Short mmCIF file of C-alpha atoms and ligand atoms in Angstrom, two decimals:
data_model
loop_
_atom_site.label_atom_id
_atom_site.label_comp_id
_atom_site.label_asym_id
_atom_site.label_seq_id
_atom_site.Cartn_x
_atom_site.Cartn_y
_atom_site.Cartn_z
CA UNK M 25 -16.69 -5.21 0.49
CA UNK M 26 -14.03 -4.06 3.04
CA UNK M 27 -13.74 -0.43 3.11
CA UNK M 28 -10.09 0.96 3.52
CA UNK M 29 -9.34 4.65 4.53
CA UNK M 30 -6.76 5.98 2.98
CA UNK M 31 -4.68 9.54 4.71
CA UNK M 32 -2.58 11.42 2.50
CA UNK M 33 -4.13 9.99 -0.66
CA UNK M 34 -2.41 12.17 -2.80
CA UNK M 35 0.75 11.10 -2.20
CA UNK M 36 3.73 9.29 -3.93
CA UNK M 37 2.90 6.47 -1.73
CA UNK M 38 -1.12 7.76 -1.30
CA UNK M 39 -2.10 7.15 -4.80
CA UNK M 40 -0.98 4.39 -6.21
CA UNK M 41 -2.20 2.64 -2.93
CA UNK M 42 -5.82 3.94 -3.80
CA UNK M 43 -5.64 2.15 -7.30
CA UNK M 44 -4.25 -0.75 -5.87
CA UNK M 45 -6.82 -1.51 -3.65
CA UNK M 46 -9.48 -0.52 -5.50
CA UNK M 47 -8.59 -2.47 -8.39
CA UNK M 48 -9.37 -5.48 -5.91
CA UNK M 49 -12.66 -4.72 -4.69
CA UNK M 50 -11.94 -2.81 -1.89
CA UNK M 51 -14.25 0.36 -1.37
CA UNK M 52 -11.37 3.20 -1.23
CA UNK M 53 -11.51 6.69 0.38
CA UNK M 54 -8.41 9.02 0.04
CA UNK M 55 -8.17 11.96 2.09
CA UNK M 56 -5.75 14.49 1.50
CA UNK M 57 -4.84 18.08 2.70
CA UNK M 58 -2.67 18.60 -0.95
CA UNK M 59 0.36 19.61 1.60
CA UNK M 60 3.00 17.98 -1.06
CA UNK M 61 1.88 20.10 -4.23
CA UNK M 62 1.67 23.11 -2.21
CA UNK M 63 5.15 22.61 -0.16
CA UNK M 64 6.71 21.39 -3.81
CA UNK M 65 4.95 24.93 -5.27
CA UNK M 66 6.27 26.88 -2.00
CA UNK M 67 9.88 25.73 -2.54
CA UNK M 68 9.91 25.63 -6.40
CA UNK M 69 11.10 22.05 -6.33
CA UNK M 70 9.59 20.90 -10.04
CA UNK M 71 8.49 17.35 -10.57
CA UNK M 72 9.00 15.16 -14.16
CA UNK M 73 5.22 16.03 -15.25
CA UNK M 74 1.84 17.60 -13.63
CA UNK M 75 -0.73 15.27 -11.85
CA UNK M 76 -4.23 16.28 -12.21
CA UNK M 77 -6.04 16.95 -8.72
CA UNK M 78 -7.41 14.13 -6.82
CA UNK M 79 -10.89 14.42 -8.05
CA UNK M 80 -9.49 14.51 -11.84
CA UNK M 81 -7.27 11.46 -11.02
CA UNK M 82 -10.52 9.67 -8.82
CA UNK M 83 -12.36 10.44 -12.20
CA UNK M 84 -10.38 9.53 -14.92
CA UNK M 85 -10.04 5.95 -12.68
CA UNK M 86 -13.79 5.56 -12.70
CA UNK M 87 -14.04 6.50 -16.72
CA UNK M 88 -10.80 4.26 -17.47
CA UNK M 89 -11.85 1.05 -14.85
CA UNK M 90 -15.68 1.37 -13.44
CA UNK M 91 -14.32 1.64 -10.25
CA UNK M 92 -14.98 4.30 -7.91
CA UNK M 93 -12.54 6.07 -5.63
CA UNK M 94 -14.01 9.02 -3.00
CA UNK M 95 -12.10 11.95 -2.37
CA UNK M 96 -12.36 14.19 0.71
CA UNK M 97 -10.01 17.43 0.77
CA UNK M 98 -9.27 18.14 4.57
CA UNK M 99 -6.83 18.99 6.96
CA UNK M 100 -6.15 16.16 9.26
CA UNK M 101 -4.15 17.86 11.84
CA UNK M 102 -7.40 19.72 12.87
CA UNK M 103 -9.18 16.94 15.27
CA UNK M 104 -12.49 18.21 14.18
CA UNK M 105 -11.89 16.86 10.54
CA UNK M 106 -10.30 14.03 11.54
CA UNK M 107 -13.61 12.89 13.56
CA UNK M 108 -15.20 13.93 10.53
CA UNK M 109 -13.85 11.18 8.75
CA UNK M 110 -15.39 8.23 11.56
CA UNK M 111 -18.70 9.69 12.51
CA UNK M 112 -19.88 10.81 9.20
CA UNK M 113 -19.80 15.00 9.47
CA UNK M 114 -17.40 15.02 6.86
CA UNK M 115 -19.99 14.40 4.42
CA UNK M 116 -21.24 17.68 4.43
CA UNK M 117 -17.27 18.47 2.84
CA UNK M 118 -17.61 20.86 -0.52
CA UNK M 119 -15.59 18.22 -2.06
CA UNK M 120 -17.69 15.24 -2.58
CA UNK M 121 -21.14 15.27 -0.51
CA UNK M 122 -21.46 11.52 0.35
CA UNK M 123 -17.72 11.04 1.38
CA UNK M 124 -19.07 8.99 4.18
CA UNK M 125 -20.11 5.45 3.52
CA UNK M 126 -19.50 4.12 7.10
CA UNK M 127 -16.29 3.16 9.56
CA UNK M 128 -13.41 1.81 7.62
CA UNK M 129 -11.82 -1.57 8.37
CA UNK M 130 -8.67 -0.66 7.42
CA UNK M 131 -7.06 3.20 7.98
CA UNK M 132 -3.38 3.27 5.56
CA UNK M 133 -2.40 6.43 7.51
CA UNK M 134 0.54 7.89 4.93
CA UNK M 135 -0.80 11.95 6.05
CA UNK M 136 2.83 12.91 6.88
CA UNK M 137 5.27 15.36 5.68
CA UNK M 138 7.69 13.01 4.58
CA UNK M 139 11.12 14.92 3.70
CA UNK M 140 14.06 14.77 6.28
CA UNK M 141 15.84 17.62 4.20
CA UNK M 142 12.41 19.49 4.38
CA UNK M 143 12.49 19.45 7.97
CA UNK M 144 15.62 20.99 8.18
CA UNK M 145 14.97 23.87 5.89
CA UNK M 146 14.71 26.04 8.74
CA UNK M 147 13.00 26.58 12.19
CA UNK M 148 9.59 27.20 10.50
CA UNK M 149 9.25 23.91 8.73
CA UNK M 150 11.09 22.19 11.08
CA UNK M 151 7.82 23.65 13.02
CA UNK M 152 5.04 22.33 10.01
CA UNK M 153 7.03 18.79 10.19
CA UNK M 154 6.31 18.41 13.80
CA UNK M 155 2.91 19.50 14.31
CA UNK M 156 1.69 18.22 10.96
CA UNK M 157 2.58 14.51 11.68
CA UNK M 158 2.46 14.46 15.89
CA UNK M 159 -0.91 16.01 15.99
CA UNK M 160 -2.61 13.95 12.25
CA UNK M 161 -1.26 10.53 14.07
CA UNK M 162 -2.44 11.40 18.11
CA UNK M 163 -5.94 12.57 15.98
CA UNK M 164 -6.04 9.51 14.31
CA UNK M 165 -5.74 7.83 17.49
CA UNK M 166 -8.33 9.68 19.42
CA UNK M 167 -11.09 8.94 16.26
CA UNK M 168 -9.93 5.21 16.18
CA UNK M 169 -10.12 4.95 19.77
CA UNK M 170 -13.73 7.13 20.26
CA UNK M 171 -15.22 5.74 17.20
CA UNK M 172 -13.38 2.45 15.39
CA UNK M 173 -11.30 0.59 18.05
CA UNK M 174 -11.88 -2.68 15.92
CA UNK M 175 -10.66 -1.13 12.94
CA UNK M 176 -6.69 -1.55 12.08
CA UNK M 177 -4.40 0.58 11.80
CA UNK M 178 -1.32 0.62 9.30
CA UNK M 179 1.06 3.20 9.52
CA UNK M 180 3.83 4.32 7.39
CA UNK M 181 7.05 4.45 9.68
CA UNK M 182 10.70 4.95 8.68
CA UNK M 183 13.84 2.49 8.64
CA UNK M 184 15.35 6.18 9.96
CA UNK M 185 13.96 5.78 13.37
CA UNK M 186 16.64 2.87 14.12
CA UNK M 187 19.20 5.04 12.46
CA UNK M 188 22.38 3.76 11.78
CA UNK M 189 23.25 1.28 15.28
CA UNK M 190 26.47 -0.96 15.47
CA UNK M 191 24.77 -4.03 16.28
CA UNK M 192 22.11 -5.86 14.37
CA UNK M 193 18.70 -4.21 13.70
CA UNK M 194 15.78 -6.06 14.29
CA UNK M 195 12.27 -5.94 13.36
CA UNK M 196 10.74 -3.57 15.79
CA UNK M 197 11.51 -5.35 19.21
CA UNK M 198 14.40 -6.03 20.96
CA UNK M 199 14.84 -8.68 23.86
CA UNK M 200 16.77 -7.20 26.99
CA UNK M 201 18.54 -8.82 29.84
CA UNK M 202 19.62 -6.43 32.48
CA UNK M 203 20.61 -7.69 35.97
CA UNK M 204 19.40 -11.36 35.38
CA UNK M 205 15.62 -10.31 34.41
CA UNK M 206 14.07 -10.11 30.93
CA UNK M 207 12.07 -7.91 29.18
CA UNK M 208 10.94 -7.26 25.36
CA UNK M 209 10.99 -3.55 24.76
CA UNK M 210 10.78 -1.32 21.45
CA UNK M 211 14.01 -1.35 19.64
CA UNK M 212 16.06 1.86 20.88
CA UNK M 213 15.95 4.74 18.10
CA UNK M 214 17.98 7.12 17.03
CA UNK M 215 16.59 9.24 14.25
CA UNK M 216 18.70 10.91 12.10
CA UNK M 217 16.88 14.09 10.67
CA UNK M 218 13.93 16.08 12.54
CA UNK M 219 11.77 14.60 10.27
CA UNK M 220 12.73 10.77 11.29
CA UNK M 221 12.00 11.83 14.47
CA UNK M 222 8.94 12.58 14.40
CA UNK M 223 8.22 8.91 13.07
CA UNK M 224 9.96 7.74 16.47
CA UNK M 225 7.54 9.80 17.97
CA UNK M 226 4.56 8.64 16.25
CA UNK M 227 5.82 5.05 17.09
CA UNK M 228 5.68 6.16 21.00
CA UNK M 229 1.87 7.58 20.19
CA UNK M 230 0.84 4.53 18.57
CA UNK M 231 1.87 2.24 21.30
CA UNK M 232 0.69 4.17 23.90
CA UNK M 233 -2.61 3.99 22.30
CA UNK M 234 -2.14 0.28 21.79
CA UNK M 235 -1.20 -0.63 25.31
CA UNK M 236 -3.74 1.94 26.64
CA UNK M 237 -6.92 1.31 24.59
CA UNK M 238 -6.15 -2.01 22.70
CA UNK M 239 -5.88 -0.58 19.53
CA UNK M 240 -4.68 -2.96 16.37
CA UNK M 241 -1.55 -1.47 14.85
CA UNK M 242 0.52 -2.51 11.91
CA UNK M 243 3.67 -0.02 11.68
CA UNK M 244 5.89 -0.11 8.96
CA UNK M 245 10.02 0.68 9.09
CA UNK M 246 10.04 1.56 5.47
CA UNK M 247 12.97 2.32 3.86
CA UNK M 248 13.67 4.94 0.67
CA UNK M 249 11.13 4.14 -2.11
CA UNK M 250 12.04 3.90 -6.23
CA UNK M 251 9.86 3.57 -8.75
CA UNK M 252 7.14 5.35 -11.24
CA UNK M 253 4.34 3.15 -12.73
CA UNK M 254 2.41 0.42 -11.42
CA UNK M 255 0.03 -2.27 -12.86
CA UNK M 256 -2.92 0.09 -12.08
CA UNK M 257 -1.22 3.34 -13.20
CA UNK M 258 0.23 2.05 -16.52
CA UNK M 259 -3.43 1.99 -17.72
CA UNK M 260 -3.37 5.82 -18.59
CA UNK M 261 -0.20 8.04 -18.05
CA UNK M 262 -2.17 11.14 -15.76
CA UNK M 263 -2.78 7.69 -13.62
CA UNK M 264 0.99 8.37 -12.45
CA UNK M 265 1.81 9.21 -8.98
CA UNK M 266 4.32 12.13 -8.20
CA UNK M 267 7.35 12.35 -9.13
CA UNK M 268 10.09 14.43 -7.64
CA UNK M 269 13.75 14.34 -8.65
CA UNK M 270 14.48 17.82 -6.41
CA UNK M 271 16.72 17.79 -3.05
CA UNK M 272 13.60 17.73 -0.82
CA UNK M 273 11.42 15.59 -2.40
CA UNK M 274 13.34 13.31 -4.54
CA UNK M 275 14.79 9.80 -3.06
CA UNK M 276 18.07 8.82 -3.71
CA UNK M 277 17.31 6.01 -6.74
CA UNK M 278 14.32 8.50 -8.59
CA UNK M 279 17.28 11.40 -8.07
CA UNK M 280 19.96 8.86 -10.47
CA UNK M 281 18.31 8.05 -13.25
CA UNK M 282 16.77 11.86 -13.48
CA UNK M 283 20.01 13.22 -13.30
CA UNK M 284 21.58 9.93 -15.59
CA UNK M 285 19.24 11.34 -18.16
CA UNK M 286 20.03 14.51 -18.29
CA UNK M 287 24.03 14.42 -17.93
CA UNK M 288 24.37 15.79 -14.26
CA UNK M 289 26.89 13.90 -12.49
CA UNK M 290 25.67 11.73 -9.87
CA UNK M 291 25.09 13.04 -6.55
CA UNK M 292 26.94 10.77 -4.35
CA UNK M 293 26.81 12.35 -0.83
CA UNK M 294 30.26 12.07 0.87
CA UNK M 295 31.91 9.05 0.66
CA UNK M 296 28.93 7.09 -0.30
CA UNK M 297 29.23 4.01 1.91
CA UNK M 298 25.96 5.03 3.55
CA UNK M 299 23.72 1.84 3.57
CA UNK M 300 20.37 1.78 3.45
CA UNK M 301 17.30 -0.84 2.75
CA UNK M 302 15.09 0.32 -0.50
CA UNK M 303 12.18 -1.17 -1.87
CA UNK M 304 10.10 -0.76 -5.09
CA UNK M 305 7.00 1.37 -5.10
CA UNK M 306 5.19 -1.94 -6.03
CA UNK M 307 6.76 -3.52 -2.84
CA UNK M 308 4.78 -0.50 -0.39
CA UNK M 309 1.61 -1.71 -1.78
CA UNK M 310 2.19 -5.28 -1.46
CA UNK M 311 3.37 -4.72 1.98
CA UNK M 312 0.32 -2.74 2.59
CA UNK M 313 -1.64 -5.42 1.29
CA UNK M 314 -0.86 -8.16 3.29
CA UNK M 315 -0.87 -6.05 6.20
CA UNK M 316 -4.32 -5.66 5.61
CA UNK M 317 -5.25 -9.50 5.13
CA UNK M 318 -3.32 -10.40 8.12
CA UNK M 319 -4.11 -7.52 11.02
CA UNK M 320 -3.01 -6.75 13.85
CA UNK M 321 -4.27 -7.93 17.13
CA UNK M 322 -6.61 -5.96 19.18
CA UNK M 323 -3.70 -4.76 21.72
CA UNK M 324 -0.77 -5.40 19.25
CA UNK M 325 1.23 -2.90 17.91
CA UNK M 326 2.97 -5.03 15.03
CA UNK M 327 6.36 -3.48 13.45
CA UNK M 328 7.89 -4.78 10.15
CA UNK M 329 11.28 -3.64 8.42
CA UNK M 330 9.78 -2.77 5.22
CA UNK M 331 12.54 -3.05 2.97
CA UNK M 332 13.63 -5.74 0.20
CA UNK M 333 17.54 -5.52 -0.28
CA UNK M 334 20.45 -2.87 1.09
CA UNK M 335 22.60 -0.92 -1.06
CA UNK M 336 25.44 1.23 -0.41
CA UNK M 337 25.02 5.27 -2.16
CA UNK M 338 28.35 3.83 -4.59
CA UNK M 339 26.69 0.72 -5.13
CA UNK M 340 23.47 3.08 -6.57
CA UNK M 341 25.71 5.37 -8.25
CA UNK M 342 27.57 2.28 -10.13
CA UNK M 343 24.26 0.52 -11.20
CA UNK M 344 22.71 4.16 -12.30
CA UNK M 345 26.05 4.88 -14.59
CA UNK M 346 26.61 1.23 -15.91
CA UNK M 347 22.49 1.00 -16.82
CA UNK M 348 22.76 5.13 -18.14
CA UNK M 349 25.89 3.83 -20.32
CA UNK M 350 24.39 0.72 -21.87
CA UNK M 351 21.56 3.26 -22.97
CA UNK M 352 24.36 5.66 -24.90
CA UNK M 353 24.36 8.05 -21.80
CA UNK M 354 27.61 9.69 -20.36
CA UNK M 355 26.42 8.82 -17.01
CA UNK M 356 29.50 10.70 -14.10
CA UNK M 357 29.78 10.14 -10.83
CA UNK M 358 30.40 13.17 -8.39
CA UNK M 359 31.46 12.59 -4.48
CA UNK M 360 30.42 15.87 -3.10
CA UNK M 361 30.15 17.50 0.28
CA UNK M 362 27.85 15.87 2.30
CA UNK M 363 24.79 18.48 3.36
CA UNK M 364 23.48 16.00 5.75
CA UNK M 365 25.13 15.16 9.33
CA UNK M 366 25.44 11.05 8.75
CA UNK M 367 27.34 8.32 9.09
CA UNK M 368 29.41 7.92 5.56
CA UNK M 369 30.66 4.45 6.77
CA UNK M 370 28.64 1.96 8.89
CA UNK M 371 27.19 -1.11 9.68
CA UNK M 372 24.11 -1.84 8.85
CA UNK M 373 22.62 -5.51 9.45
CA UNK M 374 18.78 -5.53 9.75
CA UNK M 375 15.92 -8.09 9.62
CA UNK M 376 13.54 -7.68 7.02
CA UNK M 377 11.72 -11.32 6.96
CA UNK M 378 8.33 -10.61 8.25
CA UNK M 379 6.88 -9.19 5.12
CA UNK M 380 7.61 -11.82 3.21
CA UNK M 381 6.25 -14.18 5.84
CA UNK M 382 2.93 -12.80 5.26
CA UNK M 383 3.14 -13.14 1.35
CA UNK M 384 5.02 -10.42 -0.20
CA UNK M 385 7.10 -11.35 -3.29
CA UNK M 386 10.11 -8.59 -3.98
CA UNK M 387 10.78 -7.52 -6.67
CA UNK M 388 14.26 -6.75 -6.91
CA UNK M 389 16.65 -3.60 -7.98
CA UNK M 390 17.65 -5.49 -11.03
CA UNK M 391 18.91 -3.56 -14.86
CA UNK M 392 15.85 -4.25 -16.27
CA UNK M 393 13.75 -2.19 -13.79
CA UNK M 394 16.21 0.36 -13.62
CA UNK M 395 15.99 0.59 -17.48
CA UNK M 396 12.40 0.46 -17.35
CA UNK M 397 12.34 3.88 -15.07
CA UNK M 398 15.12 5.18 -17.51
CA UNK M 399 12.46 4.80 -20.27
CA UNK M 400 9.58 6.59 -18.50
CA UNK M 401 12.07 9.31 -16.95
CA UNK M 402 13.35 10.13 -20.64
CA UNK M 403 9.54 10.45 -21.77
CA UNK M 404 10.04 13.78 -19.93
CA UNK M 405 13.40 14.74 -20.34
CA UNK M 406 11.92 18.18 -21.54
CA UNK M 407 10.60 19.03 -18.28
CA UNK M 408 13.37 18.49 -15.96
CA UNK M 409 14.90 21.46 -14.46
CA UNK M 410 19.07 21.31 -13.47
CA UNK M 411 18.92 24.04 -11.13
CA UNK M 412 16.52 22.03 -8.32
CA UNK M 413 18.93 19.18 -8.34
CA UNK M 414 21.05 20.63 -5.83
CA UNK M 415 20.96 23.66 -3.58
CA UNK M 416 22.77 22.03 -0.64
CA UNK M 417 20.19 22.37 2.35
CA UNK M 418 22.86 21.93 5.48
CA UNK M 419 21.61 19.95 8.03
CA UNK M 420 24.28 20.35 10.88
N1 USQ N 28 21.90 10.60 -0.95
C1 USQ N 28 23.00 10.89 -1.74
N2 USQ N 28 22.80 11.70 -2.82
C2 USQ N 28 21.57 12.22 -3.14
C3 USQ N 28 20.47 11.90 -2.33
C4 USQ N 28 20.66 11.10 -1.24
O1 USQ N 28 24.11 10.44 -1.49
O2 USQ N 28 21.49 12.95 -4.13
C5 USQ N 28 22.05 9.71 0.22
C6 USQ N 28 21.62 10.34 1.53
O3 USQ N 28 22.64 11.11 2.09
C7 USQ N 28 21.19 9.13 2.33
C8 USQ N 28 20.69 8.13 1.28
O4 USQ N 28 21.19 8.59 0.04
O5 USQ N 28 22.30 8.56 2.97
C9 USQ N 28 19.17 8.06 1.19
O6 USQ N 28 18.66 9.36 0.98
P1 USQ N 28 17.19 9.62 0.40
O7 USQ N 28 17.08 11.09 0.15
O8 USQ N 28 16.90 8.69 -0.72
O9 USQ N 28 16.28 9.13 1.60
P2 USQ N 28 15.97 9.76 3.03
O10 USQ N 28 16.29 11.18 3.15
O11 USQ N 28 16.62 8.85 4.03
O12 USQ N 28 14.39 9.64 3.13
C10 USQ N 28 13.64 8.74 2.31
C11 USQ N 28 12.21 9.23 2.28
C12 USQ N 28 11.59 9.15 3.67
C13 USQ N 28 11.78 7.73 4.21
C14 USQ N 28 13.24 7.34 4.18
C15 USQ N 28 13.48 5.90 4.58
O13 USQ N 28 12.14 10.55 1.78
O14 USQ N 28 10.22 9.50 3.62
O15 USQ N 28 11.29 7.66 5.54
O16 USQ N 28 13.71 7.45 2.83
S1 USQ N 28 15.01 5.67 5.44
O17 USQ N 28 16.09 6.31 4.69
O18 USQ N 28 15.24 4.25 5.60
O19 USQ N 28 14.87 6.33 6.72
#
């Protein structure tokens, strides 16, 4: 049974990737440091319901399936830990004393704080952005490299690391001609937020380890994530992963339909022509998935656009208020000052066939999903708060 590491387990992308993969066979660790409930607890963001603690989650999975899921509560930026996890110290963690059941095949390294508005709060977590995900992914690749260089590695990247070019984007890699020679070189990147760039950064890492110590790599250009349940979670409701609707922590799509549901007019950024690939929660694990079947090379540091279909911010606002109205919503759209420093109106043309060369079937932005989120989101229409919607975090 192929073991599978998983870092930042507790995730909106963490979790549901535990289930998944344990719900086919695969022996599942999740590590997590609980930065996202403590950062969402620091800045008072809210979320559409609690989630129990890792260990209550891993447990109620076990009662509800059989299947077992170990948890280890650590701080990966510390190296220490991070070795922990590969030569088998960490099972001595309070958390769960047999953690360690041996090297992992596969490492899903999501241990990342993942908000661009986050990291432009201020100077100080501008500071936690930076030396949270730098120093978790050049640990990762020190442990990999001293203890697991066999093992694969498949990291959670950003579509944001291209930014928002005037020429076609392409899957990682970009063919150069300059002064009649020829060369194959990592697609230039242009991050958009402090957070993005660390990603570009981690890319840099990852193939410096890859060219220097034959590493396997497998990193993903994911764009912005919708979506609430999946097969595994629907089982049992506290089997849901996060859910934030807020300015930090809520994506653009989750963001709608929360404020659809409540009557807030949408939030349409400027003047909403800002394009951008998105994906269904369903689609990350998927992706991850056959990632995992097919590996990288020993010395291959593998990029895929991991998105499914591009839509403009209008073209989200119009589907949100057309699907809010059909449900007997008053569903209004709002242009209002952008807070971000971005491109309103662009080009945007990139590849996104790899994935689905491997296997992955999308599933697609369609009503009916849309309506199906509207249905959990009003579940909870109690809970959510109007006044973390939008405070307006200036980014220039
Ligand atoms: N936007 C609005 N109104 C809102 C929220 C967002 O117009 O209320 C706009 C933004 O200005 C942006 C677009 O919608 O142009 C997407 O924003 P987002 O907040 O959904 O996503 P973003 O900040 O780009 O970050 C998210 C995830 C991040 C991931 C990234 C993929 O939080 O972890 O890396 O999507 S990508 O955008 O392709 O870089």
């Amino acid at each position: 049974m192929s073991h599978v590491l998983i870092l930042g387990g507790d995730g909106y992308l963490g979790w549901p990737t535990a289930l998944y993969f344990s719900e086919r066979g695969y022996q599942v660790t999740v590590v997590d440091n609980y930065f996202r409930r403590n950062a969402c607890t620091e800045l008072d963001t809210g979320m559409l319901y609690p989630v129990p603690t890792l260990l209550e989650r891993a447990e109620i999975w076990q009662k509800q399936t059989g299947r077992e899921i170990k948890v280890v509560i650590a701080d990966l930026a510390d190296p220490e830990r991070m070795r922990g996890l590969f030569d088998g110290s960490l099972q001595y963690d309070w958390a769960l004393d047999k953690a360690f059941t041996g090297i992992a095949q596969t490492i899903v390294h999501y241990a990342e704080q993942p908000s661009a508005p986050y990291s432009l709060l201020d100077y100080k977590h501008a500071d936690i952005t930076l030396s949270n995900n730098l120093r978790v992914t050049n640990n990762l690749l020190w442990a990999v490299r001293d203890f697991a260089r066999d093992s694969h590695i498949i990291k959670l990247g950003t579509m944001g690391e291209y930014g928002t070019p005037d020429i076609d984007i392409e899957e990682g890699w970009l063919e150069i001609e300059h002064k009649g020679r020829k060369d194959k070189f990592l697609f230039p990147r242009q991050a958009g937020s402090l957070y993005h760039t660390t990603k570009v950064m981690d890319t840099d890492l990852m193939w410096f380890g890859v060219r220097m110590w034959n590493l396997r790599v497998t990193d993903l250009m994911q764009g912005p994530v919708y979506g609430i349940e999946t097969e595994e979670s629907r089982i049992d409701d506290r089997l849901n992963t996060i859910f934030n609707y807020d300015e930090i922590f809520g994506t653009i799509v989750n963001r709608f339909i929360t404020q659809a549901v409540i009557g807030y007019p949408l939030t349409v950024y400027g003047a909403g022509g800002q394009t951008r690939g998105y994906l269904n929660i369903k689609d990350t694990l998927q992706c991850v998935h056959m990632s995992e079947l097919t590996p990288a090379e020993s010395g291959e540091l593998r990029i895929f656009n991991q998105i499914m279909e591009t839509f403009s911010v209008n073209q989200l606002a119009e589907m949100t208020q057309r699907v809010g109205v059909s449900r007997g919503l008053e569903v209004e759209i709002k242009s209002i000052e952008n807070p971000r420093k971005e491109a309103e109106e662009h080009y945007y043309n990139p590849t996104y066939q790899g994935l689905q060369a491997i296997g992955v079937k999308p599933n697609y932005l369609t009503d009916e999903v849309m309506n199906s989120m509207f249905d959990i989101v009003e579940r909870y229409r109690d809970n959510i708060r109007e006044d973390v919607i939008f405070k307006g975090v200036k980014w220039g």
